[in-house]
Every structure is written in C-alpha cells, then in structure tokens.
Amino acid sequence: MRKKTESALPVVVIGAGMAGARLAARVPGATVVGEERHAPYNRVLLADVLAGRYAPDVIALPATEVRSGVRAVRIDRADRLVHCDDGSVLHYGRLVLATGSNPVLPPLRGLGDTLPDGVHPFRTLDDALALRAAVRPGVRAVVIGGGLLGVSAARALAECGAQVVLAQQGEHLMERQLDPEAAALLRVHLEALGVEVHTECRVRGLRCTTATTTESVRAVELADGYELAADLTVLACGVRPRTGLALAAGLDVRKGIVVDDELRTSDPYIHALGDCAEHRSTLYGLAGPALEQADVLAEVLAGRPARYEGTRALTRLTLRSPDPLRALDLAAFGEARPLPGDDVVRLADATRGAYRTVVVREGRLAGGVLLGDLGAVSGLARTWQDDEPLPPAMSLLHLLIDDGGH
C-alpha cells in the first residue's frame, strides 16, 4: 500500500534538459520547470545547429509539457515546496533535481562577470544560435579547449568558413577519451579542414577594445606572449555541475549532488540525476548515463524495484560534413591508456582511414579507441560493457576486424 501511495505523490522536476525530459516522458503528470526558453532538445546535436545542418526544431525532443523560461530559486524541504522566479510555488511529493551543468569560465585576464562581445560559451541552444548568427566566411575564431565540445565547435565553425584556431592546454586533443595516436589522426583531420591546432598551449587572457561602453574581443593572449587574432572566441573548457539549489537546501554535495543507487539524495524525498548527480563518487557528464538514470528513476518513482549501478559509458563523436570524404567518426570507451602488463592490439588501415586499438587487462577488455571505420564498435562495446573474461579462443584481432555493424 505504501508504494502505491508514494507513486501517486506529485513529482516536480527542476531542469528540462535531456535527463529531465526523459524522466518526465516516463512519469505521467510530472511538472517540469525549465530555465531555458526552448522546449527540451538533444544537446548532443548542438554542433550540427552551429554548422547549419539542423534547425532548432529538428533537434527537439518528443513533446513534454514544460514551464519554460522559469527558474527555481529556492527549495523549502520542510514544507516540500519549490519557489520559482515568476512568483509561483510548487508542492512536491517527490522532487527531482536535473539541473545539469554550467560551462567552466577560465580565469583569464579580460574575462569578467559579463562576457565581452564576441566571447561565447558553447553549452546551450542559445549559445549555438548566437555563434551561428555571428560566424561568417573569413571571420577569425579561436576555440579555447580541445575536448569533445571544443573539437565539435572548431569543426562546425570551419564548416561555416571561419578561420579557426583551436588552443588546447594538454598534450593532445580529447585527452580524456583518446590515446596519442588517435588524437594525432584527429588533429590531421581538423588541419585538413583548415583548423590551426595548438597543443600544450596555455591561454593567459583576452585583449579587448572598448567602443562607448561595450567591450569586444580582438585577440587571445597566450602565456608565451603570442597573440591569436580573434573576432570570435569560444570557451569550451569543460563543465561544472550545477549544485547551488542543492547546497542552499542543505543537501549532501561533493563534486556533484550525492545520490544512492535509487538516485536519492540525503533527503529521502529528493532525487538527482544527470550532469549534476554524483553516484558512487562518479560524475558522468554524458548523455548515455543521464538517460539510463532517468529510466531507473522512473521505475523507482512508480514504486517498482530498480537500482542504478553505474554506466560503462561509450563516448561517440560524429564530425559530419556535406562531403562524405570529410566526415569522421570516432568512439572511445574505458581506459585507452595501457598500464604495465596490459596487452595492446592496434590496427591501422590507411586505405579505409581506420584506426582501432584495444587494451586488455587481466583477460578483460579494459578500453579502446576507434577512429574512422566504426564497423567493430558494437561488438567491442558489448564485450567491454559485459565485463566478462574474454574466452580463451577469442582473438583480439578478430574483435578489431569484426564488422558486425554499428
């Protein structure tokens, strides 16, 4: 009887991103509060909006009723109320925090609380649309950050005809996902499209000019004193979980909002999922785990037994192009950097533009990287996600050349 009563309680979801929208689609009657003015959309496709391949309505998620443009400002845990910036107050039986993450703004000289004209983060649909409106053939654009978002933004800006420089502080592109060999191939791909790539490159500040009361970016200053001319600067320096509401409400917060296997916070009536949630000391920051968490939480809220035990997340990036020869697919999973004692098998096929590597640790697939031809990705990903010992007869080379489908 208790479970039935709990499942009938009103559910309020703060955040209308991919995780919040997925949950709301599976919880009838849930009230969703979304800060953005847009209906929920697929954040993974923002680079395609920037490149002009997709209009905003194309990346919209299946219809979910959302109170758009409304920001939750305070949680009253004692009376189970959410206070919003439009003056409304929502009662909840169960509250779900799907507040996502904010782009990290690096501590650069010339970068204050208000961004100068021409300086853009790249995290939301509004960010993508603002960049799309500002870019034009020949414009000088500097992308700061060579991770997944930075590479996607640089590729899209180049496709729009911009003169793009990508500045990465680390030793190679996409350090979290790629090994040095795959990163080198990715760099060759970007440079063939006209993107100038600088690695081990630390940015010190922005040089801006002031007209009346408005500052506009003119150059990006590097630590060695060199300046990169810039009409546009894109900040793609990572993200940070949005935990302000949870902190103010007295919930347990470390790097993210701490949740258990039922995605429950330190308050039994409040759950969290997606980018803002920290589960078993892990922050995922990827769409796949967020959607899986939403599916588990929908079962929990319905009073059915379900537990989230973590996600073995596959990172996949498709750099699309009107010219198929200029498109590039890559996928990475697990730990692609071998440790002493690991077995490593690599396969490079220049004629097909393919690079594949896997790391085997103590008889199990520890991780891998595929770039170019992803025909083997499904089999490799299943083997890794199952985390079972590799059969003695299984050839690592067979895993790499298996073209069982995407």
mmCIF file of C-alpha atoms in Angstrom, residues 19 44-45 63 77 80 99 108 128 135 183 205 247 262 301 313 318 351 391 399:
data_model
loop_
_atom_site.group_PDB
_atom_site.id
_atom_site.type_symbol
_atom_site.label_atom_id
_atom_site.label_comp_id
_atom_site.label_asym_id
_atom_site.label_seq_id
_atom_site.Cartn_x
_atom_site.Cartn_y
_atom_site.Cartn_z
ATOM 1 C CA ALA A 19 17.664 13.794 -18.375
ATOM 2 C CA VAL A 44 24.440 16.174 -28.460
ATOM 3 C CA LEU A 45 23.459 17.813 -31.784
ATOM 4 C CA ALA A 63 6.878 16.747 -26.671
ATOM 5 C CA ARG A 77 12.338 20.962 2.346
ATOM 6 C CA ARG A 80 8.161 20.343 0.306
ATOM 7 C CA THR A 99 19.868 20.956 -13.060
ATOM 8 C CA LEU A 108 41.592 34.781 -17.903
ATOM 9 C CA ALA A 128 24.834 27.656 -30.661
ATOM 10 C CA VAL A 135 30.046 33.463 -37.785
ATOM 11 C CA ALA A 183 44.452 12.204 -31.219
ATOM 12 C CA GLY A 205 43.961 36.385 -21.288
ATOM 13 C CA LEU A 247 23.703 23.377 -1.423
ATOM 14 C CA GLU A 262 17.906 4.857 -6.233
ATOM 15 C CA LEU A 301 9.082 6.761 -8.583
ATOM 16 C CA ALA A 313 29.841 4.913 -20.917
ATOM 17 C CA THR A 318 30.457 12.102 -35.468
ATOM 18 C CA THR A 351 43.197 2.995 -47.276
ATOM 19 C CA PRO A 391 37.058 -16.512 -23.995
ATOM 20 C CA LEU A 399 37.478 -8.192 -32.175
#
